Amino acid sequence: MKRSKKEIGKKVGAPPGTLIYTGDKREEFEITAIDYNASGYRKIKVKDIDECASFKDPSTVTWIDVVGLHRVDAVEKIGKIYNLHPLVLEDILNIHQRSKIEYFEDYIFIVLKMLTYDDKSHEIESEQVSMVLGDSFVFTFRERKLDIFDPIRERIENDKGAIRKRGADYLLHALIDIIVDHYYIILEKLGEEIEGLESEVITNPSQDTVQAIHKFKSNLITMRRSAWPLREVLSQLSKGDSHLITEALIYFRDVYDHTIQAIDTVEMFRDMASSLLDIYLSSISNKTNEIMKVLTIIATIFIPLTLIAGIYGMNFKYMPELEWKYGYPMVLIAMLVIGIGMVVYFKRKKWM
């Protein structure tokens, strides 16, 4: 997602901690709270921001999902209820942050990129997701409501796996893990795409092929910009430097390994895309050479024929063949023999 001049201008000159939403205004706004423990759960559509204060109960784990960052007043109010630093709130509303992690005394702030693949345009769309991990809660701040987190909700509702029996750090791991899993879904689609490009480059390269390769490389750049910083975030989480990360420490290491594998795949695809471009240029060059070869052979065959035609087209009065009744057909026969002879010669030399 490219950053427009208008979006950049919103932040220019503003003092640190100024809450300005740098994205496009959307109508969608929703706050959903899922509160659970080993014995049960409840899902609540939060209508009044003040209700968020009731989820500070340490005996349960609460996941509060905020969709719609254009509501700056709502984000600011949540920040006051949970004592979030103004710079954290500023980063949440600035949707062009690089993936990062920041440690505070009572919570951990994480920014990462959630990727989706548009099957129609064949482009990767990037959306910022900000997360706040507390002792018994996890906040997620997003621009759009996507179904990427639905499997996590289903696991909580149906008590699948260990998520209901573990703490907030395990919930954070589950959310990050599913984002990384979607990286693999996109990589699988990119793998199918590059296989098609390989076949096209070899069999029928065209200008559209070059555009498809460049779009493919652009998608890889988007993935690389998302995956590389995420690697550093997971590396920090897997070290266990915070008292908030206890039960999920080993799981963060597993997600870290998955991220490394995704980065390796991206780098492999980048090398393949560069090779495809080289193959395309070679194919076009070879195709041009073949065309020039054919044209050169045709021109070479017609050189002696043009010479003969030129000689008998000079209209001199005293040319013995001009008065000979077999002169015209003999000249045509001679030109035909010369042409056939040159073709046979070229074939023996394997120039054709």
Coordinates of C-alpha atoms in Angstrom, one line a residue:
M1 CA 0.0 0.0 0.0
K2 CA 1.5 3.3 -1.1
R3 CA 1.5 6.2 1.2
S4 CA -0.1 9.3 -0.4
K5 CA 1.2 12.9 0.0
K6 CA -2.1 13.7 1.7
E7 CA -1.5 11.0 4.3
I8 CA 2.0 12.1 5.0
G9 CA 0.9 15.7 5.3
K10 CA -1.4 14.8 8.2
K11 CA 1.6 14.1 10.5
V12 CA 3.9 16.9 9.3
G13 CA 4.6 19.4 12.1
A14 CA 2.4 17.6 14.7
P15 CA 4.0 17.1 18.2
P16 CA 4.7 13.6 19.4
G17 CA 1.7 11.8 20.8
T18 CA -0.8 13.7 18.5
L19 CA -3.5 11.2 17.6
I20 CA -4.2 11.5 13.8
Y21 CA -5.5 8.6 11.7
T22 CA -3.4 8.5 8.6
G23 CA -5.7 6.1 6.6
D24 CA -8.8 6.6 4.5
K25 CA -12.0 7.2 6.5
R26 CA -14.3 4.2 6.6
E27 CA -17.8 3.7 7.9
E28 CA -17.0 0.4 9.5
F29 CA -16.6 0.5 13.3
E30 CA -17.0 -2.3 15.7
I31 CA -15.6 -3.4 19.0
T32 CA -16.0 -7.1 20.0
A33 CA -14.9 -8.6 23.3
I34 CA -14.4 -12.3 23.9
D35 CA -14.0 -13.1 27.6
Y36 CA -13.1 -16.7 28.5
N37 CA -11.4 -19.1 30.9
A38 CA -11.3 -22.9 31.1
S39 CA -14.9 -23.2 32.3
G40 CA -16.7 -20.9 29.8
Y41 CA -16.7 -17.9 27.5
R42 CA -18.8 -14.9 26.6
K43 CA -18.9 -12.8 23.4
I44 CA -20.0 -9.2 23.7
K45 CA -20.6 -6.4 21.1
V46 CA -19.3 -3.4 23.0
K47 CA -21.5 -0.4 22.4
D48 CA -20.2 1.9 25.1
I49 CA -16.4 2.3 25.4
D50 CA -16.6 2.4 29.1
E51 CA -17.7 -1.2 29.1
C52 CA -14.0 -2.1 28.3
A53 CA -13.1 -1.3 31.9
S54 CA -15.1 -4.3 33.1
F55 CA -12.8 -6.7 31.3
K56 CA -9.8 -6.1 33.6
D57 CA -10.7 -9.1 35.7
P58 CA -7.4 -11.2 36.0
S59 CA -9.4 -14.4 36.5
T60 CA -10.3 -14.5 32.8
V61 CA -8.6 -13.8 29.5
T62 CA -10.2 -11.1 27.3
W63 CA -9.6 -10.4 23.6
I64 CA -10.9 -7.0 22.5
D65 CA -11.0 -6.6 18.8
V66 CA -11.3 -3.0 17.6
V67 CA -12.3 -2.5 13.9
G68 CA -12.3 1.0 12.5
L69 CA -9.3 3.2 13.4
H70 CA -11.0 6.4 12.0
R71 CA -12.8 6.6 15.3
V72 CA -9.9 8.4 17.0
D73 CA -12.0 9.3 20.0
A74 CA -12.7 5.6 20.7
V75 CA -9.0 4.6 20.5
E76 CA -8.1 7.5 22.8
K77 CA -10.7 6.5 25.3
I78 CA -9.5 2.8 25.3
G79 CA -6.0 4.1 25.8
K80 CA -7.0 6.1 28.9
I81 CA -8.9 3.1 30.4
Y82 CA -5.9 0.8 30.0
N83 CA -3.2 3.4 30.6
L84 CA -1.7 3.1 27.1
H85 CA 1.1 5.6 26.3
P86 CA 0.1 8.4 23.9
L87 CA 3.0 7.3 21.6
V88 CA 1.5 3.8 21.4
L89 CA -1.9 5.3 20.5
E90 CA -0.2 7.5 17.9
D91 CA 1.4 4.4 16.3
I92 CA -1.9 2.5 16.3
L93 CA -3.5 5.3 14.3
N94 CA -0.5 5.7 12.0
I95 CA -1.2 2.8 9.7
H96 CA 2.1 2.9 7.9
Q97 CA 4.3 1.7 10.7
R98 CA 7.1 -0.9 10.2
S99 CA 6.5 -4.1 12.1
K100 CA 8.0 -3.7 15.6
I101 CA 7.7 -4.6 19.3
E102 CA 7.9 -2.3 22.3
Y103 CA 8.1 -3.3 26.0
F104 CA 6.3 -1.4 28.7
E105 CA 6.0 -2.1 32.4
D106 CA 2.5 -3.5 32.2
Y107 CA 2.0 -4.4 28.6
I108 CA 3.7 -5.2 25.3
F109 CA 2.9 -3.3 22.1
I110 CA 3.3 -5.0 18.7
V111 CA 2.8 -3.8 15.2
L112 CA 2.7 -6.3 12.3
K113 CA 1.3 -6.6 8.8
M114 CA -1.6 -8.8 7.8
L115 CA -1.5 -9.8 4.1
T116 CA -4.3 -10.9 1.8
Y117 CA -4.3 -11.9 -1.8
D118 CA -6.7 -10.6 -4.4
D119 CA -7.5 -13.3 -6.9
K120 CA -8.8 -10.9 -9.4
S121 CA -6.0 -8.3 -9.5
H122 CA -3.3 -10.9 -8.5
E123 CA -2.0 -8.3 -6.0
I124 CA -1.1 -8.6 -2.3
E125 CA -2.9 -6.2 0.0
S126 CA -1.3 -5.2 3.3
E127 CA -3.1 -4.1 6.4
Q128 CA -1.5 -3.0 9.7
V129 CA -2.6 -4.9 12.8
S130 CA -1.6 -3.4 16.2
M131 CA -1.7 -5.6 19.3
V132 CA -1.4 -4.9 23.0
L133 CA -0.6 -7.8 25.3
G134 CA -1.4 -7.2 29.0
D135 CA -1.5 -9.6 32.0
S136 CA -5.0 -10.9 31.2
F137 CA -6.0 -9.2 27.9
V138 CA -5.1 -8.8 24.3
F139 CA -6.1 -5.8 22.1
T140 CA -6.2 -6.0 18.3
F141 CA -6.6 -2.8 16.3
R142 CA -7.5 -3.1 12.6
E143 CA -8.9 -1.0 9.8
R144 CA -11.1 -3.6 8.2
K145 CA -13.2 -6.5 9.4
L146 CA -11.7 -9.6 7.7
D147 CA -12.4 -13.3 8.5
I148 CA -8.8 -14.1 9.1
F149 CA -9.3 -14.4 12.9
D150 CA -12.5 -16.5 12.6
P151 CA -10.7 -19.8 13.3
I152 CA -9.4 -18.4 16.6
R153 CA -12.9 -17.4 17.6
E154 CA -14.2 -20.8 16.7
R155 CA -11.4 -22.5 18.8
I156 CA -12.4 -20.3 21.8
E157 CA -16.2 -20.9 21.4
N158 CA -15.9 -24.7 20.9
D159 CA -13.1 -25.1 23.4
K160 CA -10.8 -26.7 20.8
G161 CA -7.1 -27.2 21.7
A162 CA -5.5 -25.6 24.7
I163 CA -6.4 -21.9 24.1
R164 CA -9.1 -21.7 26.8
K165 CA -6.8 -23.3 29.3
R166 CA -3.9 -20.9 28.8
G167 CA -3.2 -17.3 29.3
A168 CA -3.2 -14.1 27.3
D169 CA 0.2 -14.7 25.9
Y170 CA -1.0 -17.9 24.3
L171 CA -3.9 -16.0 22.7
L172 CA -1.3 -13.5 21.3
H173 CA 0.6 -16.4 19.8
A174 CA -2.5 -17.8 18.2
L175 CA -3.3 -14.5 16.6
I176 CA 0.2 -14.0 15.2
D177 CA 0.4 -17.6 14.1
I178 CA -2.7 -17.4 12.0
I179 CA -1.3 -14.2 10.3
V180 CA 1.9 -16.1 9.5
D181 CA -0.2 -19.1 8.2
H182 CA -1.8 -16.7 5.7
Y183 CA 1.7 -15.8 4.5
Y184 CA 2.0 -19.5 3.4
I185 CA -1.4 -19.4 1.7
I186 CA -0.2 -16.4 -0.3
L187 CA 3.2 -18.1 -1.0
E188 CA 1.3 -21.1 -2.4
K189 CA -0.6 -18.9 -4.8
L190 CA 2.6 -17.1 -5.8
G191 CA 4.2 -20.5 -6.4
E192 CA 1.4 -21.5 -8.8
E193 CA 1.7 -18.1 -10.5
I194 CA 5.4 -18.4 -11.1
E195 CA 5.0 -21.9 -12.6
G196 CA 2.6 -20.4 -15.1
L197 CA 5.0 -17.6 -15.9
E198 CA 7.8 -20.1 -16.4
S199 CA 5.7 -22.0 -19.0
E200 CA 4.7 -18.7 -20.7
V201 CA 8.3 -17.4 -20.9
I202 CA 9.5 -20.5 -22.6
T203 CA 6.6 -21.1 -25.0
N204 CA 5.1 -17.7 -25.8
P205 CA 6.8 -14.7 -24.3
S206 CA 5.1 -11.3 -24.8
Q207 CA 5.0 -7.8 -23.4
D208 CA 2.2 -9.0 -21.1
T209 CA 4.6 -11.6 -19.7
V210 CA 7.1 -8.8 -18.7
Q211 CA 4.3 -6.9 -16.9
A212 CA 3.2 -10.1 -15.1
I213 CA 6.8 -10.7 -14.0
H214 CA 7.1 -7.1 -12.7
K215 CA 3.8 -7.4 -10.8
F216 CA 5.0 -10.7 -9.3
K217 CA 8.2 -9.0 -8.1
S218 CA 6.2 -6.2 -6.6
N219 CA 4.2 -8.8 -4.6
L220 CA 7.4 -10.3 -3.4
I221 CA 8.6 -6.9 -2.2
T222 CA 5.4 -6.5 -0.3
M223 CA 5.9 -9.9 1.4
R224 CA 9.5 -9.2 2.1
R225 CA 8.7 -5.9 3.8
S226 CA 6.2 -7.6 6.0
A227 CA 8.1 -10.8 6.8
W228 CA 11.5 -9.5 7.6
P229 CA 10.5 -7.1 10.4
L230 CA 8.1 -9.7 11.8
R231 CA 11.1 -12.0 12.1
E232 CA 12.7 -9.5 14.5
V233 CA 9.4 -9.2 16.5
L234 CA 9.1 -13.0 16.9
S235 CA 12.8 -13.2 17.8
Q236 CA 12.2 -10.8 20.7
L237 CA 9.1 -12.6 21.9
S238 CA 10.8 -16.0 21.8
K239 CA 13.6 -14.8 24.1
G240 CA 11.2 -14.4 27.0
D241 CA 12.4 -11.0 28.1
S242 CA 9.0 -10.0 29.6
H243 CA 7.1 -11.5 32.5
L244 CA 4.0 -11.4 30.3
I245 CA 5.4 -14.2 28.1
T246 CA 5.4 -17.4 30.0
E247 CA 3.3 -20.3 28.7
A248 CA 3.6 -19.4 25.0
L249 CA 7.4 -19.0 24.9
I250 CA 8.1 -22.2 23.0
Y251 CA 5.2 -21.5 20.7
F252 CA 6.6 -18.2 19.7
R253 CA 9.9 -20.0 18.7
D254 CA 7.8 -22.3 16.5
V255 CA 6.2 -19.3 14.7
Y256 CA 9.6 -17.7 14.4
D257 CA 10.8 -20.8 12.5
H258 CA 7.8 -20.6 10.2
T259 CA 8.6 -17.0 9.5
I260 CA 12.2 -17.9 8.6
Q261 CA 10.9 -20.5 6.2
A262 CA 8.5 -18.0 4.6
I263 CA 11.4 -15.5 4.2
D264 CA 13.5 -18.2 2.5
T265 CA 10.7 -19.0 0.1
V266 CA 10.3 -15.3 -0.7
E267 CA 14.0 -15.1 -1.5
M268 CA 13.8 -18.2 -3.6
F269 CA 10.9 -16.7 -5.6
R270 CA 12.9 -13.5 -6.0
D271 CA 15.8 -15.4 -7.6
M272 CA 13.3 -17.3 -9.8
A273 CA 11.6 -14.0 -10.9
S274 CA 15.0 -12.5 -11.8
S275 CA 15.9 -15.7 -13.8
L276 CA 12.5 -15.5 -15.6
L277 CA 13.3 -12.0 -16.7
D278 CA 16.7 -13.1 -18.0
I279 CA 15.1 -16.0 -19.8
Y280 CA 12.5 -13.7 -21.3
L281 CA 15.2 -11.3 -22.6
S282 CA 17.1 -14.2 -24.0
S283 CA 14.0 -15.6 -25.7
I284 CA 13.2 -12.3 -27.3
S285 CA 16.8 -11.9 -28.4
N286 CA 16.8 -15.4 -29.9
K287 CA 13.4 -14.8 -31.6
T288 CA 14.8 -11.5 -33.1
N289 CA 17.9 -13.3 -34.3
E290 CA 15.8 -16.0 -36.0
I291 CA 13.8 -13.3 -37.8
M292 CA 16.9 -11.5 -38.8
K293 CA 18.4 -14.8 -40.0
V294 CA 15.4 -15.5 -42.3
L295 CA 15.4 -12.0 -43.6
T296 CA 19.1 -12.1 -44.3
I297 CA 18.8 -15.4 -46.2
I298 CA 16.0 -14.0 -48.3
A299 CA 18.0 -10.8 -49.0
T300 CA 21.1 -12.9 -49.9
I301 CA 19.1 -15.1 -52.3
F302 CA 17.7 -12.1 -54.1
I303 CA 21.1 -10.3 -54.5
P304 CA 22.2 -12.3 -57.6
L305 CA 18.7 -12.3 -58.9
T306 CA 18.5 -8.6 -58.6
L307 CA 21.9 -8.3 -60.3
I308 CA 20.7 -10.3 -63.4
A309 CA 17.4 -8.3 -63.5
G310 CA 19.4 -5.1 -63.3
I311 CA 21.8 -6.1 -66.1
Y312 CA 18.9 -6.9 -68.5
G313 CA 17.0 -3.8 -67.4
M314 CA 19.7 -1.4 -68.7
N315 CA 18.2 -1.3 -72.2
F316 CA 21.4 -1.2 -74.2
K317 CA 20.8 -1.6 -77.9
Y318 CA 23.5 -4.2 -78.6
M319 CA 22.8 -6.9 -76.1
P320 CA 22.8 -10.3 -78.0
E321 CA 20.3 -11.9 -75.6
L322 CA 17.7 -9.2 -76.3
E323 CA 17.2 -10.5 -79.8
W324 CA 17.3 -14.2 -78.9
K325 CA 13.8 -15.7 -78.8
Y326 CA 14.8 -18.0 -75.9
G327 CA 16.5 -15.2 -73.9
Y328 CA 13.7 -14.4 -71.6
P329 CA 12.8 -17.9 -70.5
M330 CA 16.5 -18.8 -70.2
V331 CA 17.1 -15.8 -67.9
L332 CA 14.2 -16.9 -65.7
I333 CA 15.5 -20.5 -65.6
A334 CA 18.9 -19.2 -64.7
M335 CA 17.5 -17.1 -61.8
L336 CA 15.4 -20.1 -60.6
V337 CA 18.5 -22.4 -60.6
I338 CA 20.6 -19.8 -58.8
G339 CA 17.9 -19.4 -56.1
I340 CA 17.4 -23.1 -55.6
G341 CA 21.1 -23.7 -55.6
M342 CA 21.6 -21.1 -52.9
V343 CA 18.9 -22.6 -50.7
V344 CA 20.5 -26.0 -51.1
Y345 CA 23.9 -24.5 -50.2
F346 CA 22.5 -22.8 -47.1
K347 CA 20.8 -26.0 -45.9
R348 CA 24.1 -28.0 -46.3
K349 CA 25.8 -25.3 -44.2
K350 CA 23.0 -25.6 -41.7
W351 CA 22.3 -21.9 -42.0
M352 CA 18.6 -22.8 -42.5

